[in-house]
mmCIF file of C-alpha atoms and ligand atoms in Angstrom:
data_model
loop_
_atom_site.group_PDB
_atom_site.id
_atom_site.type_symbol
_atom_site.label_atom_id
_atom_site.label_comp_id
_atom_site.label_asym_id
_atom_site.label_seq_id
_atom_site.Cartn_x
_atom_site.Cartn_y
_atom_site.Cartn_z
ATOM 1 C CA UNK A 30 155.078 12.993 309.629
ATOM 2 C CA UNK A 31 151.567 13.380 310.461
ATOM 3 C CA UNK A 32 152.519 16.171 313.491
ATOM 4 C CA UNK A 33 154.084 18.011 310.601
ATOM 5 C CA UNK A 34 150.886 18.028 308.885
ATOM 6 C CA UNK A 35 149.120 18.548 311.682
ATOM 7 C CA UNK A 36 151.150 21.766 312.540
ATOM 8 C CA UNK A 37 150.787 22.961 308.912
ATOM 9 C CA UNK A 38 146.943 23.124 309.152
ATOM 10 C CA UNK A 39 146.904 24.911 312.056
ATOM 11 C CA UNK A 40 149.306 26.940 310.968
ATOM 12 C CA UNK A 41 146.815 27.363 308.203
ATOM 13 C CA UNK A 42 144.321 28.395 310.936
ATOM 14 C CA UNK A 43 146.258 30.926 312.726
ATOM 15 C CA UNK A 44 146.976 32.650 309.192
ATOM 16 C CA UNK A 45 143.098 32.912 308.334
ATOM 17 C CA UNK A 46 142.046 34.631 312.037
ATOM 18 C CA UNK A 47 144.960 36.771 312.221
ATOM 19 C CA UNK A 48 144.716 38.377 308.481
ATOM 20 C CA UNK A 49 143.722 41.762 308.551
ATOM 21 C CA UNK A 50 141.629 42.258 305.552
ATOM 22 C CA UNK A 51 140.537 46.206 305.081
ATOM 23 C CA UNK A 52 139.082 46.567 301.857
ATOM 24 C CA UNK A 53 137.440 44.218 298.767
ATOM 25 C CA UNK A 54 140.687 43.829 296.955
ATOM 26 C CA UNK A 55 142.561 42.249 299.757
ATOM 27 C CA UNK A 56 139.245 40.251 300.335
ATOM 28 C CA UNK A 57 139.086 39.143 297.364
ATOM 29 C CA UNK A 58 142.904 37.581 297.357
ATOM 30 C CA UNK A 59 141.548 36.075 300.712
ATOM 31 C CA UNK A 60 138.677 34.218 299.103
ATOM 32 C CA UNK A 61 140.981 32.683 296.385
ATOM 33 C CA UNK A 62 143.156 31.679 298.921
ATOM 34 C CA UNK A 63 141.221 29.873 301.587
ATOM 35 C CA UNK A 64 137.284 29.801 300.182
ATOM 36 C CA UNK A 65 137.903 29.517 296.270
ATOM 37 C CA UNK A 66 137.809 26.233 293.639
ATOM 38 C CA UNK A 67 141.472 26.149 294.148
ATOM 39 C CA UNK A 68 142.044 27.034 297.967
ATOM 40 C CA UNK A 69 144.496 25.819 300.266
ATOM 41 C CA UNK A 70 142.532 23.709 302.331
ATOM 42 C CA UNK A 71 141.174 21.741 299.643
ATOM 43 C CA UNK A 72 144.400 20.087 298.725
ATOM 44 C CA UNK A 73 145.189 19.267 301.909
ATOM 45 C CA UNK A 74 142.102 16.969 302.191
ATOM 46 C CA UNK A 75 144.371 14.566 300.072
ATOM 47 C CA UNK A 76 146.495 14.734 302.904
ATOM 48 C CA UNK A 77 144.246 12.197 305.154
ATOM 49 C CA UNK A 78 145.818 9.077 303.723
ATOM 50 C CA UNK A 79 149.056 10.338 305.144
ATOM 51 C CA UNK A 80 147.906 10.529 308.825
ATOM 52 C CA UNK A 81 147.810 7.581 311.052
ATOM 53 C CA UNK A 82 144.719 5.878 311.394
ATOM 54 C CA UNK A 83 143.669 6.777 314.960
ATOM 55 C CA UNK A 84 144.053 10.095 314.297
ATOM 56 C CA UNK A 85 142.463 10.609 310.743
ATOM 57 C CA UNK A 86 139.123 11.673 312.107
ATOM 58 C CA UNK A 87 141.074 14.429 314.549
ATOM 59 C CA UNK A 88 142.619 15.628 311.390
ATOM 60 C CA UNK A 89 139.278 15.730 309.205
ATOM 61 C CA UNK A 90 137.912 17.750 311.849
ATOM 62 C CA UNK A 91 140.747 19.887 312.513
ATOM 63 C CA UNK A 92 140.428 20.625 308.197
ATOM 64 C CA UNK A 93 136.965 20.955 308.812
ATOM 65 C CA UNK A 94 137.318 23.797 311.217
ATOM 66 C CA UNK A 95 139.947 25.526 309.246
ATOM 67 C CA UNK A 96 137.424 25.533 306.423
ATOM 68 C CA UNK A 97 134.296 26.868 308.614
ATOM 69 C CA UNK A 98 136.890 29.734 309.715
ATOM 70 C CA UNK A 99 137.922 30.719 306.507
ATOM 71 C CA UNK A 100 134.124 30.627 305.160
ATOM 72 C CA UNK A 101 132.496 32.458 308.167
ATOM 73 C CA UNK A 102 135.463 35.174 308.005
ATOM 74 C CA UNK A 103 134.863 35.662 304.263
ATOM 75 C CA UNK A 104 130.902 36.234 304.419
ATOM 76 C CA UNK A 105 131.509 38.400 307.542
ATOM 77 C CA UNK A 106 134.133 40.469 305.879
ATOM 78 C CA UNK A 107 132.166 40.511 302.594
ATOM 79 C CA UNK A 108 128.103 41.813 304.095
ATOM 80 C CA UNK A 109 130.713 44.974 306.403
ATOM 81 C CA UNK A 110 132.984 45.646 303.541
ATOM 82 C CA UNK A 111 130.201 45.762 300.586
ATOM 83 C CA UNK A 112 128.300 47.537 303.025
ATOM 84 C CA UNK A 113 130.894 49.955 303.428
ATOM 85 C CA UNK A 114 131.820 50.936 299.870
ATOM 86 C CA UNK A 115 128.720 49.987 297.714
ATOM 87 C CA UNK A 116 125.937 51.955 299.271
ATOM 88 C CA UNK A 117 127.848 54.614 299.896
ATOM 89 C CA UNK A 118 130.195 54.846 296.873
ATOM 90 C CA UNK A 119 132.679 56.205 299.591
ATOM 91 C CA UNK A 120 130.932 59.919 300.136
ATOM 92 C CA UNK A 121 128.072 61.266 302.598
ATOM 93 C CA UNK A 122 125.830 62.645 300.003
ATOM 94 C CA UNK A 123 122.138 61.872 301.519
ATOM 95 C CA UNK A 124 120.379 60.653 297.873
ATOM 96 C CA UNK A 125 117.323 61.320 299.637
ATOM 97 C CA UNK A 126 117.354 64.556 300.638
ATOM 98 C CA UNK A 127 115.503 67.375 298.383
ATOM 99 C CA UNK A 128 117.560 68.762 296.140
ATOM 100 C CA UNK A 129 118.879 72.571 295.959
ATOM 101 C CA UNK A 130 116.983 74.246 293.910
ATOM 102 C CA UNK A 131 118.566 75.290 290.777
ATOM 103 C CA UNK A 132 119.068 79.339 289.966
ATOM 104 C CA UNK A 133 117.567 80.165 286.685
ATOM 105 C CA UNK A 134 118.056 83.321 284.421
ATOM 106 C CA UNK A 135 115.544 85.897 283.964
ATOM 107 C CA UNK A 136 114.032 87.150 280.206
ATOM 108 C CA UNK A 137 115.337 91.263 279.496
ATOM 109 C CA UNK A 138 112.926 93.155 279.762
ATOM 110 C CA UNK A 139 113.292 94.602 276.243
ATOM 111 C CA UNK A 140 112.832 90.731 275.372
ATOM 112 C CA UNK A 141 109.693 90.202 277.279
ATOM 113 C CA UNK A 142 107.731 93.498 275.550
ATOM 114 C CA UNK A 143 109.264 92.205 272.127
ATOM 115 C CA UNK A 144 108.567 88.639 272.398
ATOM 116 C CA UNK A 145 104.923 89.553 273.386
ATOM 117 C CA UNK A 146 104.765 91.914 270.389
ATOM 118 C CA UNK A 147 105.495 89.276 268.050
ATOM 119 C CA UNK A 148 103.239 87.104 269.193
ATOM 120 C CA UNK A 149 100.314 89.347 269.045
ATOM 121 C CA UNK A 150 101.611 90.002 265.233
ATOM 122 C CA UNK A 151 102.408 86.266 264.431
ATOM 123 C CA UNK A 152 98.888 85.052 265.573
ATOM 124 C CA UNK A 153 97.263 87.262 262.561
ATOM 125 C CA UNK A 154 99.595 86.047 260.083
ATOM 126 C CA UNK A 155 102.623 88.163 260.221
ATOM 127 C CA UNK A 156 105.796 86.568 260.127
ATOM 128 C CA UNK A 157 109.216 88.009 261.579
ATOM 129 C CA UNK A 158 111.856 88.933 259.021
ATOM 130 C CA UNK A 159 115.271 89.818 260.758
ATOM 131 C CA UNK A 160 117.868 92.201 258.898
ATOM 132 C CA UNK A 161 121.181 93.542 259.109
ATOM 133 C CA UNK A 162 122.352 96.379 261.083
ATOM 134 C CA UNK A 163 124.919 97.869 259.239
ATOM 135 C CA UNK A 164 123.038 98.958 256.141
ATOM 136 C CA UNK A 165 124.002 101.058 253.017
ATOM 137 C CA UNK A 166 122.241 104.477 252.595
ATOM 138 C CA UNK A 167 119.597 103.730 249.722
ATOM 139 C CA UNK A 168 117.711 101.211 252.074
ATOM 140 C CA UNK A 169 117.747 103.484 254.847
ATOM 141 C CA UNK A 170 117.082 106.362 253.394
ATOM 142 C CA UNK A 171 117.009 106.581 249.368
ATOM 143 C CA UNK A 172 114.508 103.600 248.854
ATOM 144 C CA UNK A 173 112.312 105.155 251.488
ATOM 145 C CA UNK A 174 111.767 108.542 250.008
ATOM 146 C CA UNK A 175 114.507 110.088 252.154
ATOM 147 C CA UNK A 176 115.717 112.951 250.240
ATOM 148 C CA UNK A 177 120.066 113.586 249.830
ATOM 149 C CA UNK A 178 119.539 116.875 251.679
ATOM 150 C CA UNK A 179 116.332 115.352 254.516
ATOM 151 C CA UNK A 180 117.714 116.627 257.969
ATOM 152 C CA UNK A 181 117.132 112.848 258.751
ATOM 153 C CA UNK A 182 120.563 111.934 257.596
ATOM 154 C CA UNK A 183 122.438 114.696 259.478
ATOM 155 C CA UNK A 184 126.076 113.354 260.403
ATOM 156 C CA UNK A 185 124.269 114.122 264.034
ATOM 157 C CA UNK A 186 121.737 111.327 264.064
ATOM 158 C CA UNK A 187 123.444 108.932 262.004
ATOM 159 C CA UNK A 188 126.339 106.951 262.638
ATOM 160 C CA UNK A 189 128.299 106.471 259.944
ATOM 161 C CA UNK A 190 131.141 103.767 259.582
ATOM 162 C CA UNK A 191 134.734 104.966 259.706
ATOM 163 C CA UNK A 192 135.693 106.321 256.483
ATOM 164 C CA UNK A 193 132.372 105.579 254.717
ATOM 165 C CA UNK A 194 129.291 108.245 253.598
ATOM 166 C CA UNK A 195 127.251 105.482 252.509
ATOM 167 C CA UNK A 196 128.075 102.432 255.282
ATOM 168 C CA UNK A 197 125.814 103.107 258.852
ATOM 169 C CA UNK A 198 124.199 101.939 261.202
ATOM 170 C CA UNK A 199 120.499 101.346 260.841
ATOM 171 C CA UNK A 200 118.314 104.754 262.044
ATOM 172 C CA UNK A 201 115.387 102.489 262.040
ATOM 173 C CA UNK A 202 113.812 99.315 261.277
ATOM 174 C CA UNK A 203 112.040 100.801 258.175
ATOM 175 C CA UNK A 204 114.980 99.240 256.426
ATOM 176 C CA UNK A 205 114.116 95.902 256.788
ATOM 177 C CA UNK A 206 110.792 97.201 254.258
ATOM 178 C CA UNK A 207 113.156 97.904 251.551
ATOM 179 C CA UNK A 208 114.913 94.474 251.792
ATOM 180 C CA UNK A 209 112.377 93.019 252.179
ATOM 181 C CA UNK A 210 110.263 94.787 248.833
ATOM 182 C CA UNK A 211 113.262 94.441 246.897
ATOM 183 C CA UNK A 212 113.543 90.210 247.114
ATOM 184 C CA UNK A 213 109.781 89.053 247.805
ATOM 185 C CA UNK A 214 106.498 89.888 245.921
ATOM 186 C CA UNK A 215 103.072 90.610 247.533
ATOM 187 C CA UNK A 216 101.296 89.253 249.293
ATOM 188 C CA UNK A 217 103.834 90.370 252.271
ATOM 189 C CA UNK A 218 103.332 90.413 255.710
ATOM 190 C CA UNK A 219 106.097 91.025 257.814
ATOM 191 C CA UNK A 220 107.241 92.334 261.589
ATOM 192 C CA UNK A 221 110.799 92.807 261.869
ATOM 193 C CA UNK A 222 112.182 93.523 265.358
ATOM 194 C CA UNK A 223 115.668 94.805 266.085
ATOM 195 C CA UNK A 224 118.463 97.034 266.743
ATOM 196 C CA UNK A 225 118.647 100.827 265.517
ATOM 197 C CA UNK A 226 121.182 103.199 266.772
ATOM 198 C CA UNK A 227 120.751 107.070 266.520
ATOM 199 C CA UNK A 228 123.720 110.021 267.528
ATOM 200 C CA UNK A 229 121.835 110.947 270.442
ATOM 201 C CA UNK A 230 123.021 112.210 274.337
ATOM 202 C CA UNK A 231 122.661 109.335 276.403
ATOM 203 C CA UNK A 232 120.064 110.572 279.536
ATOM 204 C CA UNK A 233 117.565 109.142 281.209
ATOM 205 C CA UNK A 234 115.461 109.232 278.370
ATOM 206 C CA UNK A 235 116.984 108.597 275.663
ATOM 207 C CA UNK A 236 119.787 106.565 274.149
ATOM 208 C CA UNK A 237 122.340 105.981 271.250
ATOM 209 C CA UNK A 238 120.802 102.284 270.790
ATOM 210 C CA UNK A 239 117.071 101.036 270.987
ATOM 211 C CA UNK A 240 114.974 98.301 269.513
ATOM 212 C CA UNK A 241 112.073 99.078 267.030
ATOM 213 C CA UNK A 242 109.739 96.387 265.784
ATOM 214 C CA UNK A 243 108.607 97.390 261.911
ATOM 215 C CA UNK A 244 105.713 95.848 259.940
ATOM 216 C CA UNK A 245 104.935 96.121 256.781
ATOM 217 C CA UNK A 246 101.133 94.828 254.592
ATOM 218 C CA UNK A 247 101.338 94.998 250.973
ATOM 219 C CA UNK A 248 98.672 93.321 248.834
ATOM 220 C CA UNK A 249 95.832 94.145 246.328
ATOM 221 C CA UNK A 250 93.591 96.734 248.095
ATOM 222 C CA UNK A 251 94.813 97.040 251.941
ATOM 223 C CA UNK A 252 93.364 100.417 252.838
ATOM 224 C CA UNK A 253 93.936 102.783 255.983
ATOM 225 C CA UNK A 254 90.705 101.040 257.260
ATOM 226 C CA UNK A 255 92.807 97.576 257.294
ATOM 227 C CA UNK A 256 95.451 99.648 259.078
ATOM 228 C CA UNK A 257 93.257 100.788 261.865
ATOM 229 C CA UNK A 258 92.056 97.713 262.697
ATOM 230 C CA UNK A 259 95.151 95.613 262.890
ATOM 231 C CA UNK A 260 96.468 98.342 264.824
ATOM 232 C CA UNK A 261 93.622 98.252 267.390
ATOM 233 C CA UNK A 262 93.513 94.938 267.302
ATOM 234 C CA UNK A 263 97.756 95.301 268.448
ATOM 235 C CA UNK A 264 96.581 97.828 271.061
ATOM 236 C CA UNK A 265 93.756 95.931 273.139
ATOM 237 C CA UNK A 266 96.131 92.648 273.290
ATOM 238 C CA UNK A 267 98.709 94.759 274.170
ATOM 239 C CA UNK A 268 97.218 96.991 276.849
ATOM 240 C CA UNK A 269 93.554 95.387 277.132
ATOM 241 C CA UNK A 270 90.309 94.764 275.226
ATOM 242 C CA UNK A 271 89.278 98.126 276.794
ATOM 243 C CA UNK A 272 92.183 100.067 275.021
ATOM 244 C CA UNK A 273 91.056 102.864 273.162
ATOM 245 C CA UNK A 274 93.392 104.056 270.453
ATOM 246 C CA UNK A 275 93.773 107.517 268.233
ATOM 247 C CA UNK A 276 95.189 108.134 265.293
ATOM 248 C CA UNK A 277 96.952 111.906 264.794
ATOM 249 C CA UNK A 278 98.024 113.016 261.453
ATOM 250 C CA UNK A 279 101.654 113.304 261.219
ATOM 251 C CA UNK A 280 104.160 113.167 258.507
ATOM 252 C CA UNK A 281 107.046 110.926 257.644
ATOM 253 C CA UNK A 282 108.250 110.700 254.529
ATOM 254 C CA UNK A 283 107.859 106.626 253.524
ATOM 255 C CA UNK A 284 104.583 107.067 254.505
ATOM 256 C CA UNK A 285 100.988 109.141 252.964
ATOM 257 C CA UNK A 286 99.032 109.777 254.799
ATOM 258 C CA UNK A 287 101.296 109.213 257.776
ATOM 259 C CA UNK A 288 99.459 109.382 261.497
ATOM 260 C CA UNK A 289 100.664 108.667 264.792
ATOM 261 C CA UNK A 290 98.856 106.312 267.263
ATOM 262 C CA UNK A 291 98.297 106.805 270.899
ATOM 263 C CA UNK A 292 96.622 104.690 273.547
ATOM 264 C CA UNK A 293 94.044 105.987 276.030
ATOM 265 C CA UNK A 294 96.304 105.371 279.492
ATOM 266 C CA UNK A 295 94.076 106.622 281.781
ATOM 267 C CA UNK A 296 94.896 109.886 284.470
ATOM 268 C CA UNK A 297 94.057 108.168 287.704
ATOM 269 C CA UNK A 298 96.999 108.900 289.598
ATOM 270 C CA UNK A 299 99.945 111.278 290.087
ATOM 271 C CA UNK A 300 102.557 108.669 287.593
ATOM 272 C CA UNK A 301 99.991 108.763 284.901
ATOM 273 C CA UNK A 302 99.422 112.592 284.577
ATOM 274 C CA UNK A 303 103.698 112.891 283.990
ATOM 275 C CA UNK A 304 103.880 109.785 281.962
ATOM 276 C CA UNK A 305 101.092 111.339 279.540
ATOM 277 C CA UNK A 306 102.003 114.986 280.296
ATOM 278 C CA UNK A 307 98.473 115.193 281.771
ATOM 279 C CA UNK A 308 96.976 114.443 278.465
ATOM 280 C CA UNK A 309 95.903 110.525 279.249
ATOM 281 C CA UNK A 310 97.223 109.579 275.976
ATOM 282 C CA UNK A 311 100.729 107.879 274.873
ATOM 283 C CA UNK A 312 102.107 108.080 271.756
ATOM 284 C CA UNK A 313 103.032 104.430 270.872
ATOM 285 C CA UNK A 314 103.982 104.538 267.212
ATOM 286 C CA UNK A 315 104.202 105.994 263.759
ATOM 287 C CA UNK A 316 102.185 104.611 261.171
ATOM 288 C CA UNK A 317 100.727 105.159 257.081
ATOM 289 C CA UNK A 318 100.028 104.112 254.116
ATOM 290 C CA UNK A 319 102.796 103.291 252.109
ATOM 291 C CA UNK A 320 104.438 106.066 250.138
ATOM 292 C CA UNK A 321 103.951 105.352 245.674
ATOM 293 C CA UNK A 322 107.203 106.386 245.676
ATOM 294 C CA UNK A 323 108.545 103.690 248.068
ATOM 295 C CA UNK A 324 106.792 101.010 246.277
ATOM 296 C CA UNK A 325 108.487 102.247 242.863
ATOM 297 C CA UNK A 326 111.816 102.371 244.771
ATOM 298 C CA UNK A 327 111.472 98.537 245.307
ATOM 299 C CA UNK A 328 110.098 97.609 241.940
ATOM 300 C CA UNK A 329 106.431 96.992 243.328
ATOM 301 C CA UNK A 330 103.586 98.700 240.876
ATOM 302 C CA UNK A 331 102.207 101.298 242.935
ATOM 303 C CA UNK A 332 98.368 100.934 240.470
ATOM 304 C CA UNK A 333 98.382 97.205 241.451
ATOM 305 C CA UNK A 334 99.589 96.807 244.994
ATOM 306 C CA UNK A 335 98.928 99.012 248.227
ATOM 307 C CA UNK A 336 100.280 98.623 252.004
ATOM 308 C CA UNK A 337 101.003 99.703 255.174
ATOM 309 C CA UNK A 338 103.551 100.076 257.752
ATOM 310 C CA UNK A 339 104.201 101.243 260.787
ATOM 311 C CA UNK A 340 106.919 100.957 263.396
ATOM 312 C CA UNK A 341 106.776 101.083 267.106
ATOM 313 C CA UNK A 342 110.045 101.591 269.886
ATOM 314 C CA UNK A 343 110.605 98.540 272.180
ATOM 315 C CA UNK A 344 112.182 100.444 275.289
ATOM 316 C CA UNK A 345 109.452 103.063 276.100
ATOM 317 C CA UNK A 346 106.904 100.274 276.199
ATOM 318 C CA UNK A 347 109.417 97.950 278.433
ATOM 319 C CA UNK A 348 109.920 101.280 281.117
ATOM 320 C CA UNK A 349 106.068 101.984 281.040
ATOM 321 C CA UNK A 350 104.894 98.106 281.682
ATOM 322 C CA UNK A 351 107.501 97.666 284.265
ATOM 323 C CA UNK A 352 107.981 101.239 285.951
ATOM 324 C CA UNK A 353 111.345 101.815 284.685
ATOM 325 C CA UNK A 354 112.290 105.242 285.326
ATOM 326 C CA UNK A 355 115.932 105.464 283.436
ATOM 327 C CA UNK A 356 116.385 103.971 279.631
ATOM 328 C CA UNK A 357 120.351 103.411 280.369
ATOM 329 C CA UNK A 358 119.019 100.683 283.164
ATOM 330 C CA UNK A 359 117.878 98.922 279.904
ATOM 331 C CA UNK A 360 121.688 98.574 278.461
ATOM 332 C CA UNK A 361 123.825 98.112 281.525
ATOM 333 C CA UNK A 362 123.079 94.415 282.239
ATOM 334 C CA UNK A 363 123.259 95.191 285.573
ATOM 335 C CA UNK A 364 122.486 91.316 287.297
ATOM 336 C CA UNK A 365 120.482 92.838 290.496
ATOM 337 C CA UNK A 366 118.622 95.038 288.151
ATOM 338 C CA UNK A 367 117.555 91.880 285.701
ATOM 339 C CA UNK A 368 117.195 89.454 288.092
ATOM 340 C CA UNK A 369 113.349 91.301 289.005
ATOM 341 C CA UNK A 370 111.905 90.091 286.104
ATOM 342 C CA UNK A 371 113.198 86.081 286.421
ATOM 343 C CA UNK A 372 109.713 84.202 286.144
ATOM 344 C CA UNK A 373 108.456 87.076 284.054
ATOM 345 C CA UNK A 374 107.664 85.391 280.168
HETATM 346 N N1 LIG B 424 110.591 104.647 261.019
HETATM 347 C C1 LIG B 424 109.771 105.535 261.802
HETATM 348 C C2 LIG B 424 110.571 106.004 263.007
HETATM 349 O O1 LIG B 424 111.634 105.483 263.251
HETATM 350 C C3 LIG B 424 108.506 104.850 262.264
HETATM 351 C C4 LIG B 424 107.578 104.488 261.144
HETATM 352 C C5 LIG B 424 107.653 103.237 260.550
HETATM 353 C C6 LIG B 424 106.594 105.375 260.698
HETATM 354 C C7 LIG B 424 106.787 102.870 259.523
HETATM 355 C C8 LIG B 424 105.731 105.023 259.699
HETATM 356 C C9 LIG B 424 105.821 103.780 259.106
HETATM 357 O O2 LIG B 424 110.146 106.881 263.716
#
């Protein structure tokens, strides 16, 4: 009897060093075998009254041993095997190391000139109205003084929409001045960047899509004066505080008296006599005095109210600031062409 007991326990023993344990899962059906409230060995403690007396304290060892083995195997097993599969969640990756760093975009240029325009506006007060770029032909042209028969609406500069004479494209951002006169009352103070398209042979210099941004002062007795200030003000923010601007009379037909403004650019080198055609100056926008007849278009009393607008193209300013020698680079969204102005805000 008790050499069949004896032989089970160390048959017992012989089981617990020769299992080959290779992850936590088997491990773990190890420890509830042999280490666990409800092991094995345990029950086999009640075996002792069974065994002959002289050889009780043999077989308490022997049980002993069986239960060192199967404890010392398990906490071995357990330090390699969590080791193994908890620090490292089974990959190489070095948490340490520094970590790649990450490629970020890059602003358009077109975005960076406009952005900074907006800014300069926004900081006295003006606030950005957005509009639509298919328009109908009394905001782009009727409301602002545009004449039916005004070479401005020649089926050559304006795109039209299939199958419509009165559906087109936005010519220009003045638009956005006769939406924007028609639903608000003075005071109004408004920039509005955006998208205008014109019929024109793509070259180098010029293209069937550019971005204006418009503004537009109405109130009780803004004068010219007003005008030439917030447009100097624009100028020496945009290009300096030692900007010098000039007005030129000019003519459009939303605006009386209508002038052009140029900045002083400078002639110190060979780039700046062809950019100004060896004048000094650049023409950077249009500008006046808003047209009576505009302000009547939009239901704004001409005897109460006055204002001024003016409107400015985004591109030329981009290709001067960054020395960009060809407008279509502007529109391709060629990647190794943007990606010179990432970090540029
Ligand atoms: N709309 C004119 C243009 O596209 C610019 C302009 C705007 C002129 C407002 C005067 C006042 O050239």
């Amino acid at each position: 009897m008790s050499a069949d007991i004896f032989a089970r326990v160390q048959g017992i023993l012989d089981a617990i060093q020769s299992e080959k344990i290779e992850n936590v899962t088997e491990l773990e059906a190890f420890r509830i075998k042999y280490v666990g409230s409800k092991n094995e060995i345990k029950s086999l403690f009640g075996e002792i009254k069974n065994v002959e007396n002289d050889r009780k304290k043999e077989f308490g060892q022997l049980l002993n041993d069986v239960k060192q083995a199967a404890e010392e195997k398990y906490e071995a097993l357990k330090t390699t095997l969590e080791e193994a599969s908890g620090n490292n969640s089974g990959s190489d990756i070095d948490l340490t190391s520094p970590c790649e760093p990450m490629p970020s975009g890059s602003r358009h240029p077109v975005s960076i000139v406009l952005n900074r325009i907006i800014s300069i506006f926004e900081r006295i007060g003006f606030t950005v109205a957005e509009e639509r770029e298919i328009e109908d032909d009394w905001h782009n042209f009727t409301a602002m003084n545009t004449p039916e028969d005004h070479p401005a609406r020649d089926m050559q500069d304006t795109f039209y929409l299939k199958d419509s004479t009165t559906e087109l494209l936005r010519t220009h951002t003045s638009s956005v001045q006769a939406r924007i006169m028609t639903a608000q009352k003075p005071p109004i103070r408004i920039i509005a960047p955006g998208r205008v398209y014109r019929n024109e042979t793509i070259s180098s210099r010029s293209h069937c899509q550019f971005h204006q941004v418009e503004g537009l002062y109405i109130d009780k007795g803004v004068s010219f004066a007003d005008m030439k200030q917030t447009l100097l003000y624009f100028a020496r923010e945009m290009y300096g505080e030692q900007t010098n601007i000039r007005l030129r009379p000019s003519f459009f037909p939303f605006t009386e008296p209508s002038a052009e403004m140029d900045v002083y650019w400078g002639l110190n080198n060979e780039d700046d006599y062809r950019i100004t055609k060896g004048t000094g100056w650049l023409e950077i926008l249009g500008c006046g005095m808003v047209d009576p007849n505009v302000l009547i278009n939009c239901g704004i009393d001409p005897n109460e109210y006055s204002g001024f607008a003016f409107g400015m193209g985004i591109e030329r300013q981009a290709m001067l600031q960054f020395k960009i020698t060809d407008i279509r680079q502007l529109f391709e969204n060629d990647t190794r062409f943007l990606k010179q102005f990432s970090g540029v805000i």
